[in-house]
């Protein structure tokens, strides 16, 4: 796959712009939309994503020839690629870089990056493309968050958004091909190698309700498998803390 990077000074949201361009058939598989800042950056669960200048904000348009049910796997693929990128950049912090379900990246237990995968196909209208949006805290992070956040400068790493993006795209390209060739189980296994709180009791918040359970596994559909009161429960969406 070859990537074409489209750089913008400011956008409402790189995900929205990429989605619009893909719908209009002005951008295609491998096009990457990057912005120096976003005025209306979006996160999971309809949250906003603080997007001041200096951090990395980008979205990749992908049109994989796979069934719709496999599209959510791409966010795990991206999470593993982000982890490998961070491990390359911070070799001495290796042990502290973890994947948090469903697709957050943590360093030292604090969130450094987030992933938002959106698709018309996921809401029933099949055009066959997805938009993979990623935000990485390079020089700053929001203060008032439900889960603690951090940024790469706190780990003495100074890197330009473009440089981080290039390393990420190299990692992503390799894993994307592995995913097409060998399927999700391989990606799931690499994800689980550095999973935050695996085997430990976690709290899960779903629709304002809080439940506790032991984090046992992530299944072949990317669901979180928790053990609650001796019973195995499958969690499809929620916040883990
Ligand atoms: C999350 O953890 O809630 C996901 C955050 C995703 C943020 C990125 S920044 C680039 C892209 N454009 C957006 O509006 N959101 C994603």
CSV table of C-alpha atoms and ligand atoms in Angstrom, one decimal:
chain,number,residue,atom,x,y,z
A,1,UNK,CA,0.0,0.0,0.0
A,2,UNK,CA,1.3,3.5,-0.7
A,3,UNK,CA,0.2,6.3,1.5
A,4,UNK,CA,-0.4,9.9,0.2
A,5,UNK,CA,-0.3,12.4,3.0
A,6,UNK,CA,-2.5,15.5,2.7
A,7,UNK,CA,-1.4,18.2,5.3
A,8,UNK,CA,-3.7,20.9,6.6
A,9,UNK,CA,-3.1,23.7,9.0
A,10,UNK,CA,-6.5,23.4,10.6
A,11,UNK,CA,-9.5,21.2,10.2
A,12,UNK,CA,-12.7,20.6,12.2
A,13,UNK,CA,-11.7,17.0,12.4
A,14,UNK,CA,-9.4,14.9,10.2
A,15,UNK,CA,-11.9,12.0,10.5
A,16,UNK,CA,-14.8,14.2,9.2
A,17,UNK,CA,-12.7,15.6,6.3
A,18,UNK,CA,-11.4,12.1,5.3
A,19,UNK,CA,-14.9,10.7,5.5
A,20,UNK,CA,-16.3,13.5,3.3
A,21,UNK,CA,-13.5,13.1,0.7
A,22,UNK,CA,-14.0,9.4,0.6
A,23,UNK,CA,-17.8,9.7,0.2
A,24,UNK,CA,-17.2,12.2,-2.7
A,25,UNK,CA,-14.6,9.8,-4.1
A,26,UNK,CA,-12.0,12.4,-4.0
A,27,UNK,CA,-9.8,10.4,-1.7
A,28,UNK,CA,-9.2,6.7,-1.6
A,29,UNK,CA,-7.5,3.7,0.0
A,30,UNK,CA,-4.1,4.9,1.5
A,31,UNK,CA,-4.9,8.6,1.5
A,32,UNK,CA,-3.9,10.2,4.9
A,33,UNK,CA,-5.4,13.4,6.2
A,34,UNK,CA,-3.3,15.2,8.7
A,35,UNK,CA,-3.9,18.5,10.5
A,36,UNK,CA,-1.8,20.7,12.8
A,37,UNK,CA,-4.8,21.4,14.9
A,38,UNK,CA,-8.5,20.5,15.0
A,39,UNK,CA,-11.4,22.7,16.0
A,40,UNK,CA,-13.8,19.9,16.6
A,41,UNK,CA,-11.7,16.8,17.2
A,42,UNK,CA,-13.8,13.8,18.2
A,43,UNK,CA,-13.1,10.9,20.5
A,44,UNK,CA,-14.9,7.6,21.2
A,45,UNK,CA,-18.4,7.7,22.8
A,46,UNK,CA,-19.2,11.1,21.3
A,47,UNK,CA,-16.5,12.8,23.4
A,48,UNK,CA,-14.4,15.7,22.2
A,49,UNK,CA,-10.7,15.3,21.6
A,50,UNK,CA,-8.6,18.3,22.6
A,51,UNK,CA,-6.5,19.2,19.6
A,52,UNK,CA,-4.1,22.1,20.1
A,53,UNK,CA,-1.1,22.6,17.8
A,54,UNK,CA,2.0,20.4,18.4
A,55,UNK,CA,0.3,17.0,18.8
A,56,UNK,CA,-0.4,14.6,16.0
A,57,UNK,CA,-3.9,14.3,14.4
A,58,UNK,CA,-4.4,12.1,11.4
A,59,UNK,CA,-6.9,9.9,9.6
A,60,UNK,CA,-6.3,7.1,7.1
A,61,UNK,CA,-8.8,6.0,4.5
A,62,UNK,CA,-8.8,2.2,4.0
A,63,UNK,CA,-10.8,0.1,1.7
A,64,UNK,CA,-9.9,-3.5,2.7
A,65,UNK,CA,-11.5,-6.3,0.7
A,66,UNK,CA,-12.8,-8.0,3.8
A,67,UNK,CA,-16.3,-8.5,5.2
A,68,UNK,CA,-17.9,-5.7,7.2
A,69,UNK,CA,-17.7,-7.8,10.4
A,70,UNK,CA,-13.9,-7.6,10.2
A,71,UNK,CA,-13.7,-3.9,10.0
A,72,UNK,CA,-13.5,-3.3,13.8
A,73,UNK,CA,-10.3,-5.4,13.8
A,74,UNK,CA,-8.5,-2.5,12.2
A,75,UNK,CA,-8.6,-0.5,15.4
A,76,UNK,CA,-6.6,-3.3,17.1
A,77,UNK,CA,-4.2,-3.4,14.2
A,78,UNK,CA,-3.7,0.3,14.6
A,79,UNK,CA,-3.3,0.0,18.4
A,80,UNK,CA,-0.5,-2.6,18.0
A,81,UNK,CA,1.2,-0.5,15.3
A,82,UNK,CA,1.1,2.5,17.7
A,83,UNK,CA,2.6,0.4,20.4
A,84,UNK,CA,5.4,-0.8,18.1
A,85,UNK,CA,6.1,2.8,17.1
A,86,UNK,CA,6.3,3.9,20.7
A,87,UNK,CA,8.5,1.0,21.6
A,88,UNK,CA,10.9,2.0,18.8
A,89,UNK,CA,11.0,5.6,19.9
A,90,UNK,CA,11.2,4.9,23.7
A,91,UNK,CA,13.3,1.7,23.9
A,92,UNK,CA,14.1,2.3,27.5
A,93,UNK,CA,10.4,2.6,28.4
A,94,UNK,CA,9.4,-0.7,26.7
A,95,UNK,CA,7.8,-2.3,29.7
A,96,UNK,CA,5.6,0.6,30.4
A,97,UNK,CA,4.0,0.9,27.0
A,98,UNK,CA,0.7,-1.0,27.0
A,99,UNK,CA,-2.5,-1.5,25.0
A,100,UNK,CA,-5.7,-0.8,26.9
A,101,UNK,CA,-9.0,-2.2,25.7
A,102,UNK,CA,-10.5,-1.4,23.4
A,103,UNK,CA,-7.8,0.7,21.7
A,104,UNK,CA,-6.0,3.2,23.9
A,105,UNK,CA,-2.3,3.4,24.3
A,106,UNK,CA,-0.7,3.9,27.7
A,107,UNK,CA,2.7,4.8,28.9
A,108,UNK,CA,3.2,4.3,32.7
A,109,UNK,CA,-0.5,3.8,33.0
A,110,UNK,CA,-1.4,7.1,31.4
A,111,UNK,CA,-3.1,7.6,28.0
A,112,UNK,CA,-0.8,8.8,25.3
A,113,UNK,CA,-2.9,8.1,22.2
A,114,UNK,CA,-6.5,7.3,21.1
A,115,UNK,CA,-8.1,5.7,18.1
A,116,UNK,CA,-11.4,6.4,16.5
A,117,UNK,CA,-12.5,4.1,13.7
A,118,UNK,CA,-15.5,5.2,11.7
A,119,UNK,CA,-17.3,3.8,8.7
A,120,UNK,CA,-20.4,4.2,6.7
A,121,UNK,CA,-20.4,0.5,6.4
A,122,UNK,CA,-20.5,0.1,10.2
A,123,UNK,CA,-23.8,2.0,10.2
A,124,UNK,CA,-25.3,0.0,7.4
A,125,UNK,CA,-24.5,2.1,4.4
A,126,UNK,CA,-21.9,0.1,2.5
A,127,UNK,CA,-19.3,2.1,0.6
A,128,UNK,CA,-16.6,-0.3,1.7
A,129,UNK,CA,-14.3,2.2,3.3
A,130,UNK,CA,-13.3,3.0,6.9
A,131,UNK,CA,-11.6,6.1,8.3
A,132,UNK,CA,-9.0,5.3,10.9
A,133,UNK,CA,-8.4,8.4,13.1
A,134,UNK,CA,-5.5,8.7,15.5
A,135,UNK,CA,-4.5,11.3,18.0
A,136,UNK,CA,-1.1,11.2,19.7
A,137,UNK,CA,-0.1,13.5,22.6
A,138,UNK,CA,3.3,14.6,21.5
A,139,UNK,CA,3.8,17.8,23.5
A,140,UNK,CA,0.6,18.2,25.6
A,141,UNK,CA,-2.4,16.4,27.0
A,142,UNK,CA,-5.7,17.4,28.5
A,143,UNK,CA,-5.8,17.7,32.3
A,144,UNK,CA,-9.4,16.9,33.1
A,145,UNK,CA,-9.9,13.4,31.8
A,146,UNK,CA,-11.7,10.4,33.2
A,147,UNK,CA,-8.5,8.4,32.8
A,148,UNK,CA,-5.1,10.1,33.5
A,149,UNK,CA,-3.2,11.3,30.3
A,150,UNK,CA,0.4,12.0,29.4
A,151,UNK,CA,2.5,13.2,26.5
A,152,UNK,CA,5.8,12.1,24.9
A,153,UNK,CA,7.7,15.2,26.1
A,154,UNK,CA,7.2,14.0,29.6
A,155,UNK,CA,9.4,11.0,28.6
A,156,UNK,CA,12.0,13.4,27.2
A,157,UNK,CA,11.1,12.6,23.6
A,158,UNK,CA,10.8,15.5,21.2
A,159,UNK,CA,9.4,14.4,17.8
A,160,UNK,CA,7.6,16.3,15.1
A,161,UNK,CA,4.1,15.1,14.1
A,162,UNK,CA,5.3,14.3,10.5
A,163,UNK,CA,8.2,12.2,11.8
A,164,UNK,CA,6.0,10.2,14.2
A,165,UNK,CA,3.5,9.7,11.4
A,166,UNK,CA,6.1,8.3,9.0
A,167,UNK,CA,7.3,5.7,11.5
A,168,UNK,CA,3.8,4.7,12.4
A,169,UNK,CA,2.8,4.3,8.7
A,170,UNK,CA,5.8,1.9,8.2
A,171,UNK,CA,4.7,-0.2,11.1
A,172,UNK,CA,1.1,-0.1,10.1
A,173,UNK,CA,1.8,-1.2,6.5
A,174,UNK,CA,3.6,-4.3,7.7
A,175,UNK,CA,0.9,-5.3,10.1
A,176,UNK,CA,-1.9,-4.5,7.7
A,177,UNK,CA,-0.4,-7.0,5.3
A,178,UNK,CA,0.0,-9.6,8.1
A,179,UNK,CA,-3.6,-9.1,9.0
A,180,UNK,CA,-4.8,-9.7,5.4
A,181,UNK,CA,-2.5,-12.8,5.1
A,182,UNK,CA,-3.0,-14.4,8.5
A,183,UNK,CA,-6.1,-12.9,10.0
A,184,UNK,CA,-7.0,-11.2,13.3
A,185,UNK,CA,-5.8,-13.9,15.7
A,186,UNK,CA,-2.2,-13.0,15.1
A,187,UNK,CA,-2.9,-9.3,15.8
A,188,UNK,CA,-5.0,-10.2,18.8
A,189,UNK,CA,-2.1,-12.3,20.2
A,190,UNK,CA,0.4,-9.4,19.8
A,191,UNK,CA,-2.1,-7.0,21.4
A,192,UNK,CA,-2.5,-9.4,24.4
A,193,UNK,CA,1.3,-9.6,24.9
A,194,UNK,CA,1.2,-6.1,26.4
A,195,UNK,CA,-2.3,-5.7,27.6
A,196,UNK,CA,-3.0,-3.4,30.5
A,197,UNK,CA,-4.4,-5.2,33.6
A,198,UNK,CA,-4.8,-8.6,31.9
A,199,UNK,CA,-5.6,-11.2,34.7
A,200,UNK,CA,-6.5,-8.4,37.1
A,201,UNK,CA,-9.8,-7.0,38.4
A,202,UNK,CA,-10.9,-4.0,36.4
A,203,UNK,CA,-13.9,-1.7,36.6
A,204,UNK,CA,-16.0,-1.3,33.5
A,205,UNK,CA,-18.4,1.6,33.0
A,206,UNK,CA,-21.3,1.0,30.6
A,207,UNK,CA,-24.0,3.6,30.2
A,208,UNK,CA,-23.2,5.2,33.6
A,209,UNK,CA,-23.3,1.8,35.3
A,210,UNK,CA,-20.1,0.4,37.0
A,211,UNK,CA,-19.2,-3.2,37.2
A,212,UNK,CA,-16.1,-5.1,38.3
A,213,UNK,CA,-14.6,-8.2,36.9
A,214,UNK,CA,-11.4,-10.0,36.1
A,215,UNK,CA,-10.0,-9.2,32.7
A,216,UNK,CA,-9.5,-12.7,31.2
A,217,UNK,CA,-9.1,-12.2,27.4
A,218,UNK,CA,-10.1,-10.5,24.2
A,219,UNK,CA,-12.0,-12.8,21.9
A,220,UNK,CA,-11.8,-13.2,18.1
A,221,UNK,CA,-14.3,-10.4,17.6
A,222,UNK,CA,-12.3,-8.0,19.8
A,223,UNK,CA,-14.8,-8.2,22.7
A,224,UNK,CA,-13.5,-7.9,26.3
A,225,UNK,CA,-13.9,-11.1,28.2
A,226,UNK,CA,-14.5,-10.5,31.9
A,227,UNK,CA,-15.1,-13.0,34.7
A,228,UNK,CA,-17.8,-11.7,37.0
A,229,UNK,CA,-19.0,-13.7,40.0
A,230,UNK,CA,-17.5,-16.8,38.5
A,231,UNK,CA,-19.3,-16.3,35.2
A,232,UNK,CA,-17.7,-15.3,31.9
A,233,UNK,CA,-19.2,-12.1,30.4
A,234,UNK,CA,-18.6,-10.6,27.0
A,235,UNK,CA,-18.3,-6.8,26.9
A,236,UNK,CA,-18.8,-5.2,23.5
A,237,UNK,CA,-18.5,-1.5,24.4
A,238,UNK,CA,-17.5,0.4,27.5
A,239,UNK,CA,-14.7,2.2,29.4
A,240,UNK,CA,-12.3,0.2,31.4
A,241,UNK,CA,-10.6,1.8,34.4
B,1,LIG,C1,-10.4,8.3,21.8
B,1,LIG,O1,-9.5,7.8,22.5
B,1,LIG,O2,-11.5,8.7,22.3
B,1,LIG,C2,-10.2,8.4,20.3
B,1,LIG,C3,-9.5,9.7,20.0
B,1,LIG,C4,-9.3,9.9,18.5
B,1,LIG,C5,-8.8,11.3,18.1
B,1,LIG,C6,-8.3,11.4,16.7
B,1,LIG,S1,-7.4,12.9,16.4
B,1,LIG,C7,-7.5,12.6,14.7
B,1,LIG,C8,-8.9,12.0,14.4
B,1,LIG,N1,-9.8,13.1,14.1
B,1,LIG,C9,-10.8,13.1,15.1
B,1,LIG,O3,-11.7,14.0,15.1
B,1,LIG,N2,-10.6,12.2,16.0
B,1,LIG,C10,-9.4,11.3,15.6
